[in-house]
Tab-separated table of C-alpha atoms and ligand atoms in Angstrom:
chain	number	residue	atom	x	y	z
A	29	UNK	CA	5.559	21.907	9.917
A	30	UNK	CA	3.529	19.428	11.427
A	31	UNK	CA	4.009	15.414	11.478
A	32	UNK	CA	0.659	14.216	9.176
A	33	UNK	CA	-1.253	11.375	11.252
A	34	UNK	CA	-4.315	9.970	10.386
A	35	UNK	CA	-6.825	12.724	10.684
A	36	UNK	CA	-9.856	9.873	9.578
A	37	UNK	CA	-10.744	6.666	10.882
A	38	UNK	CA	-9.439	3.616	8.802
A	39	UNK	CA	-11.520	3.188	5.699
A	40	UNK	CA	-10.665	-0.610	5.948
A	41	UNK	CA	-9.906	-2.785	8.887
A	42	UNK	CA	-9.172	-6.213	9.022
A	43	UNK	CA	-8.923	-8.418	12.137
A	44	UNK	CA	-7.156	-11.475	13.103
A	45	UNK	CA	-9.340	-12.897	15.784
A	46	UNK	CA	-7.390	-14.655	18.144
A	47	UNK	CA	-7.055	-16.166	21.514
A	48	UNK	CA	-10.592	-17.789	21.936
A	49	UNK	CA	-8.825	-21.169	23.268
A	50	UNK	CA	-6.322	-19.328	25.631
A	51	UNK	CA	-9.624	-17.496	26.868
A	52	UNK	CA	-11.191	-20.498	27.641
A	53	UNK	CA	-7.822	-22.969	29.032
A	54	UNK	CA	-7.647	-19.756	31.566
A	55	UNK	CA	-11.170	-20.277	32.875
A	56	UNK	CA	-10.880	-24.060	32.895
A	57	UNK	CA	-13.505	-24.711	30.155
A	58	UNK	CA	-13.710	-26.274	26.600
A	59	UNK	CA	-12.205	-24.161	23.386
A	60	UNK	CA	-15.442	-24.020	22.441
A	61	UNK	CA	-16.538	-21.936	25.429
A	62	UNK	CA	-13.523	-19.300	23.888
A	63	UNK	CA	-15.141	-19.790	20.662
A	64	UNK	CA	-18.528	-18.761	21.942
A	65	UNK	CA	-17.649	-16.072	23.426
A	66	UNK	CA	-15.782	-14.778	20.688
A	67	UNK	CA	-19.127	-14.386	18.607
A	68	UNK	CA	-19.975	-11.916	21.499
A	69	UNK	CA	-16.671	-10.140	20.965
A	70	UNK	CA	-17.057	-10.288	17.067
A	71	UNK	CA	-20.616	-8.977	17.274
A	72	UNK	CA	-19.395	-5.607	19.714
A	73	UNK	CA	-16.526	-5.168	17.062
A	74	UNK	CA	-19.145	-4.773	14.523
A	75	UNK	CA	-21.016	-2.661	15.976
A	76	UNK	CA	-18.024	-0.235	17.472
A	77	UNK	CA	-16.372	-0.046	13.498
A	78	UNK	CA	-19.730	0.443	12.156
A	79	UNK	CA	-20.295	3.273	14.361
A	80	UNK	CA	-17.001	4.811	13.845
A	81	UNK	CA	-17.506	5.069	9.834
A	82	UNK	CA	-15.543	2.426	8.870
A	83	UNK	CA	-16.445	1.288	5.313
A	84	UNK	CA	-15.343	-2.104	5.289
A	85	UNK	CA	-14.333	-4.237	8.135
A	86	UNK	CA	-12.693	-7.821	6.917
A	87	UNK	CA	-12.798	-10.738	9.830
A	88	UNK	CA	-10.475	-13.779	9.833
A	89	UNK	CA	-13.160	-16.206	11.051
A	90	UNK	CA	-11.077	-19.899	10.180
A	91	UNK	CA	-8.337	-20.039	8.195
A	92	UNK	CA	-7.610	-22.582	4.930
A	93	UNK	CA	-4.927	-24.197	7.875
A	94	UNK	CA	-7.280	-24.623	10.764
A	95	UNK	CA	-8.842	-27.859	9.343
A	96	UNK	CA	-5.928	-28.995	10.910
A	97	UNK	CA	-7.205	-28.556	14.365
A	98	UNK	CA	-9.002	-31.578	15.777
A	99	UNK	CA	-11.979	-32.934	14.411
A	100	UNK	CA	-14.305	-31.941	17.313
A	101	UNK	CA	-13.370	-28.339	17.167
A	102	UNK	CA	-13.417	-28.179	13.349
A	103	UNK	CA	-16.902	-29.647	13.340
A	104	UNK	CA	-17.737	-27.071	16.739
A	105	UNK	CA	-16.379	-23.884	14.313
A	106	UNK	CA	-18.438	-24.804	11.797
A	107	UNK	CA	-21.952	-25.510	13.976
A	108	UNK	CA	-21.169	-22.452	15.387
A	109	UNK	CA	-20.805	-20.147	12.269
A	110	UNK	CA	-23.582	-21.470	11.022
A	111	UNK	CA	-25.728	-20.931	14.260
A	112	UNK	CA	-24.127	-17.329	14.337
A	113	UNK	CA	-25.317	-16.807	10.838
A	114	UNK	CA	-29.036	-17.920	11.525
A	115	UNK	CA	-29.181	-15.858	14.785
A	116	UNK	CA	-27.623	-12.724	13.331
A	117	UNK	CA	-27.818	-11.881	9.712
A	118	UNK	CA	-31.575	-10.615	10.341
A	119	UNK	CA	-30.055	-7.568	12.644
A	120	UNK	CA	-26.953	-6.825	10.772
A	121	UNK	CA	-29.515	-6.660	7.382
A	122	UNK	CA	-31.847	-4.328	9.685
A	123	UNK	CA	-28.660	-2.015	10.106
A	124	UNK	CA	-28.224	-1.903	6.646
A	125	UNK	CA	-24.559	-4.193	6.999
A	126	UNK	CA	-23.474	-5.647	3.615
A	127	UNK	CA	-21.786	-9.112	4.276
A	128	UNK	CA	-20.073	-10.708	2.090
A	129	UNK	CA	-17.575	-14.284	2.236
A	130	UNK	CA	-14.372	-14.496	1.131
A	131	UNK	CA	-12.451	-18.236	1.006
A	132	UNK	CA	-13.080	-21.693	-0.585
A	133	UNK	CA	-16.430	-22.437	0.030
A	134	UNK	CA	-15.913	-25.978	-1.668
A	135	UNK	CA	-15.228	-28.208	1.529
A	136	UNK	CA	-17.877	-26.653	3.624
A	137	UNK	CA	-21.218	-28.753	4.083
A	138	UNK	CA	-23.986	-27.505	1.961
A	139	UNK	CA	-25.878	-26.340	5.125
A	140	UNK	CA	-23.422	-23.841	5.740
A	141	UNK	CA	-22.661	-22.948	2.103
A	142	UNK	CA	-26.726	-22.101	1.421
A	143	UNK	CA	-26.359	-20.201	4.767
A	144	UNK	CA	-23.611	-17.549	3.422
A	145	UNK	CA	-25.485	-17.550	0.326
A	146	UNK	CA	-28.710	-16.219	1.690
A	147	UNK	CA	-26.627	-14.244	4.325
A	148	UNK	CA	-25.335	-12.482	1.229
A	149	UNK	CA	-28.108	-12.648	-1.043
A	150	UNK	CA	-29.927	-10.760	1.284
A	151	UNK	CA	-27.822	-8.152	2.214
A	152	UNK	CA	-26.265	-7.209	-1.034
A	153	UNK	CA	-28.066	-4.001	-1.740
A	154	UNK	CA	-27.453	-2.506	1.890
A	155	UNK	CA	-24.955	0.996	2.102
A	156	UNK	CA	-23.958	0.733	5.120
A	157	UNK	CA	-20.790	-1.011	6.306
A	158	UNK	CA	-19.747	-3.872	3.879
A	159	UNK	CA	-18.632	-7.002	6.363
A	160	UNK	CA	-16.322	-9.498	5.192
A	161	UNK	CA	-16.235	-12.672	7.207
A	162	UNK	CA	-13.076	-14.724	5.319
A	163	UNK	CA	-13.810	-18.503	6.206
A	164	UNK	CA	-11.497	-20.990	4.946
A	165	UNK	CA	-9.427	-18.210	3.577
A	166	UNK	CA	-6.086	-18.869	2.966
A	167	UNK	CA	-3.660	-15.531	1.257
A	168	UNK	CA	-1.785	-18.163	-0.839
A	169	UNK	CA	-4.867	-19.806	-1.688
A	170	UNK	CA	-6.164	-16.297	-3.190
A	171	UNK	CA	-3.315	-15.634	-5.098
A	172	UNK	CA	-3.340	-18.949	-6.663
A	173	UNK	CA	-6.521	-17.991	-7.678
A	174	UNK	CA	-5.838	-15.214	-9.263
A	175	UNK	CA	-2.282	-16.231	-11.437
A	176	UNK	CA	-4.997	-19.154	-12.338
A	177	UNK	CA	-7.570	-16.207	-13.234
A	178	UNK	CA	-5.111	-13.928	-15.314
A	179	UNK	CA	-3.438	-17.353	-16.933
A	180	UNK	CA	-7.135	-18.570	-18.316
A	181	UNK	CA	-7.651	-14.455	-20.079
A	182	UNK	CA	-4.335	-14.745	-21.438
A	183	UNK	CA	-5.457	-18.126	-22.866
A	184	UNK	CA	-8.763	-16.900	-24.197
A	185	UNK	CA	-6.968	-13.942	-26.193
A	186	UNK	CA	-8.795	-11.216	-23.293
A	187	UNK	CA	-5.175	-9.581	-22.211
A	188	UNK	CA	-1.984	-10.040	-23.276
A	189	UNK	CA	1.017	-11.032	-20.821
A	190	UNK	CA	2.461	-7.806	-21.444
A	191	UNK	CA	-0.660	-5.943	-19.877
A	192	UNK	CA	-0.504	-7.954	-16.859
A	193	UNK	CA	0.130	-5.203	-14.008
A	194	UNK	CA	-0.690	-4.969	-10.213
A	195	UNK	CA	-3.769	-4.085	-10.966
A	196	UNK	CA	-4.801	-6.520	-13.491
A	197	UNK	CA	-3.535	-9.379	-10.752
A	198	UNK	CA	-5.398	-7.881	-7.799
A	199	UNK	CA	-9.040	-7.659	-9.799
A	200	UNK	CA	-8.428	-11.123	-9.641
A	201	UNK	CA	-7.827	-11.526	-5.597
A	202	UNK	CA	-10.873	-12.473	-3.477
A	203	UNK	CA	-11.354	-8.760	-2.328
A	204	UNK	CA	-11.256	-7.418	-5.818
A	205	UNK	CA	-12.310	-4.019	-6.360
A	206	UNK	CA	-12.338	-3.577	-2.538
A	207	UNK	CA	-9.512	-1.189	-1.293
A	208	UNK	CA	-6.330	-2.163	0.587
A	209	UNK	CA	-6.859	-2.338	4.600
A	210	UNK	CA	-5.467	0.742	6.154
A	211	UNK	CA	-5.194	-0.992	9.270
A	212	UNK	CA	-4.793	-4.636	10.346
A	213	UNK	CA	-5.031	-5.665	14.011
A	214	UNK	CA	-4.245	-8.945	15.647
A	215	UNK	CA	-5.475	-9.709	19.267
A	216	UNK	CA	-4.027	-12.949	21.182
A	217	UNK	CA	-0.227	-11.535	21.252
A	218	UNK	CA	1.059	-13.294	18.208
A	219	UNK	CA	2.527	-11.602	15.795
A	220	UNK	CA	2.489	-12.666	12.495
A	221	UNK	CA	0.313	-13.094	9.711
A	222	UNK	CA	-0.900	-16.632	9.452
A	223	UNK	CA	-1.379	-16.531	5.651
A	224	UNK	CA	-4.502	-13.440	5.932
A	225	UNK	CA	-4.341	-11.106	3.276
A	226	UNK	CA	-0.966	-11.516	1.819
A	227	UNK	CA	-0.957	-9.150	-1.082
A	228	UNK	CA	-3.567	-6.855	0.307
A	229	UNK	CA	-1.223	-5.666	3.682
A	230	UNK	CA	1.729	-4.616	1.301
A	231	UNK	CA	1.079	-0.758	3.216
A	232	UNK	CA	-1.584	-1.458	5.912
A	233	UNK	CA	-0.403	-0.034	9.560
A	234	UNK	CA	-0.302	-3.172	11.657
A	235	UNK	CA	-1.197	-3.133	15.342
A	236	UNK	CA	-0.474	-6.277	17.548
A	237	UNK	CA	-2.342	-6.430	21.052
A	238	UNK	CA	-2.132	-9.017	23.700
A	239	UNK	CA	-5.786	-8.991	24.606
A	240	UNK	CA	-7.489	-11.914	24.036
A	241	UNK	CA	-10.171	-11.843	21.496
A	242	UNK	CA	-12.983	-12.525	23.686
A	243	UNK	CA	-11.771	-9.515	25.762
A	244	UNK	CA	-11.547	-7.011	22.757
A	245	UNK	CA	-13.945	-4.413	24.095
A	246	UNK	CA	-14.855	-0.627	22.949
A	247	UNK	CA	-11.190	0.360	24.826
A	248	UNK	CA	-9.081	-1.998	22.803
A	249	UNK	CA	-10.599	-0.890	20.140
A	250	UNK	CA	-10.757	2.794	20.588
A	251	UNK	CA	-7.030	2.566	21.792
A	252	UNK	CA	-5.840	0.399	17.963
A	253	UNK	CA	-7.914	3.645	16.359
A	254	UNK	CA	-5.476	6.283	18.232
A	255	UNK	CA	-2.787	4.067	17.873
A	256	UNK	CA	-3.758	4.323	14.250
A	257	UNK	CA	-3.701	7.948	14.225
A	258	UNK	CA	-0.232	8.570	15.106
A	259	UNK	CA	0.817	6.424	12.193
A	260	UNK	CA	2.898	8.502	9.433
A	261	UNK	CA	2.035	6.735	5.979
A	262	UNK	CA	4.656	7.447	3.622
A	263	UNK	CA	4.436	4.582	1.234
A	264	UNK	CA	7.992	4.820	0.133
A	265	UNK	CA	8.287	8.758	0.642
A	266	UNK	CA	10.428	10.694	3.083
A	267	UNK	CA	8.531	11.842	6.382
A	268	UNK	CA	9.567	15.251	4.815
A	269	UNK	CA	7.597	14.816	1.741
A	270	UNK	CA	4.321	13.751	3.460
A	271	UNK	CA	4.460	16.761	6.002
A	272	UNK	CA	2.079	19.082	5.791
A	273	UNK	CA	2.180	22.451	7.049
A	274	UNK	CA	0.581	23.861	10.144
A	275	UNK	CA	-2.905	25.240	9.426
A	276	UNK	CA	-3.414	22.426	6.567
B	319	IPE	C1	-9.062	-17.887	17.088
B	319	IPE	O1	-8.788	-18.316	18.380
B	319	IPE	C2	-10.291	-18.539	16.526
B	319	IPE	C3	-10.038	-19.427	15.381
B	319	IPE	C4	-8.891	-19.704	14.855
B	319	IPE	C5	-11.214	-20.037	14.805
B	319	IPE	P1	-7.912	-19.628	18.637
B	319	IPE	O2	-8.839	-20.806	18.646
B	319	IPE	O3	-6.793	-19.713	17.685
B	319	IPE	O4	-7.405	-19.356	20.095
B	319	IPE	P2	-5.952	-19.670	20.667
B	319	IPE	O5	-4.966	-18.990	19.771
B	319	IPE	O6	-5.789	-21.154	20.670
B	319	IPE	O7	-5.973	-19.081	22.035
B	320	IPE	C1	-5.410	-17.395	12.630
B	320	IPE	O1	-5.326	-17.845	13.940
B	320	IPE	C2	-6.718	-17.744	12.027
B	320	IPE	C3	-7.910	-17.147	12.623
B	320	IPE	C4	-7.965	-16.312	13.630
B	320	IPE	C5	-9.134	-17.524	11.990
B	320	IPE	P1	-4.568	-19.193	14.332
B	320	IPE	O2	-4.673	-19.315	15.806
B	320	IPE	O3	-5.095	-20.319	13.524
B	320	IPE	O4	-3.085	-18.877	13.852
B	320	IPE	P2	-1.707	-19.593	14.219
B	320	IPE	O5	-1.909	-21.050	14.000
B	320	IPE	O6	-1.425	-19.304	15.672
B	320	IPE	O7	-0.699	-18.966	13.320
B	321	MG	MG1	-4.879	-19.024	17.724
């Protein structure tokens, strides 16, 4: 009998981008120099998954708690997502990338809103790799969303509460119909979740790595992937259960 590891690549990965500021305080510049930099990093990433034959790759660009952060780097993020968008959403469409948002897009300026909107309007018929850049996301926020989603169908007579089920609740999550991430990674050395996908990670493989994101190259990234395929999913069974036998 032989352990069962991951014989594919992840079919979903999402990414906790962080350490841009540490980046930059180590170098004696400006957060924003991290933050620039990162787009570099986050562009490589892209391309590396993409390559490997991942089908979905979900980013944690700024999260529903960074507003928090002060006004100067708040207003910095957001030039600079917007600037990112403009330079880089005519080569992601011309390698057939899909790229979708998830998070409220209510507090953004309208600049940046009509930006995602053409960013997505124009890539929503590609097949290749389906990017999902979650700006202002928040997990509690989404789930909100989605008890406020089921409540209003039980109102309007579509479902009763007895047919509310995991599945019901998660058609109404900001991923939807997208499968669960097999594998979540967080650069900058933290480790914790920082209200990402809440509900989504219930049985993602999660792999912590002190690089900064900046310095996430094709080795960190080929080195999560192998770390990845020595994980044994079991998803509640014994290890005996989901070992296969030799030759399988
Ligand atoms: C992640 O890097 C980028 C965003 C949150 C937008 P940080 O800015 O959190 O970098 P550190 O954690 O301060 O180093
Ligand atoms: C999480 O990073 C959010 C993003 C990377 C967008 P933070 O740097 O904001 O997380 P905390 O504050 O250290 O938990
Ligand atoms: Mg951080």
């Amino acid at each position: 009998m032989t352990v069962q590891s991951q014989a594919s690549n992840p079919g979903h990965i999402c990414i906790i981008m962080d350490g841009n500021g540490r980046w930059a305080r180590q170098r004696l510049m400006p957060r924003s120099f991290g933050h620039r930099q990162g787009v570099d990093a986050t562009r490589r990433c892209v391309e590396f998954f993409a390559g490997a034959g991942v089908d979905y790759l979900t980013l944690f660009a700024f999260s529903s708690e960074n507003w928090k952060r002060p006004e100067e780097e708040v207003s910095n993020l957001m030039e600079l997502f917007i600037r990112s968008l403009q330079r880089y959403t005519d080569e992601l469409h011309e390698k057939g990338l899909r790229i979708r948002f998830i998070g409220n897009r209510d507090r953004f300026a309208d600049k940046l809103r009509q930006q995602i909107e053409q960013t997505e309007l124009k890539t929503v018929d590609n097949r290749g790799m389906t990017l999902i850049i979650a700006a202002n996301y928040g997990g509690h926020w989404d789930i909100v969303n989605a008890a406020r989603e089921l409540a209003t169908r039980v109102q309007d007579g579509e479902i009763s509460i007895a047919q509310i089920d995991d599945r019901q609740f998660a058609s109404g999550l900001a991923l939807g119909e997208v499968p669960s991430p097999d594998l979540f990674i967080r650069t900058g050395g933290e480790q914790r979740i920082s209200n990402f996908l809440l509900w989504q990670l219930a049985y993602t493989e999660f792999y912590f790595c002190d690089c900064l994101w900046p310095d996430f190259d094709d080795r960190e990234m080929q080195l999560a992937l192998d770390e990845y395929h020595r994980r044994q999913r079991r998803y509640g069974k014994t290890g005996d259960q989901v070992e296969v036998p030799p030759g399988c």
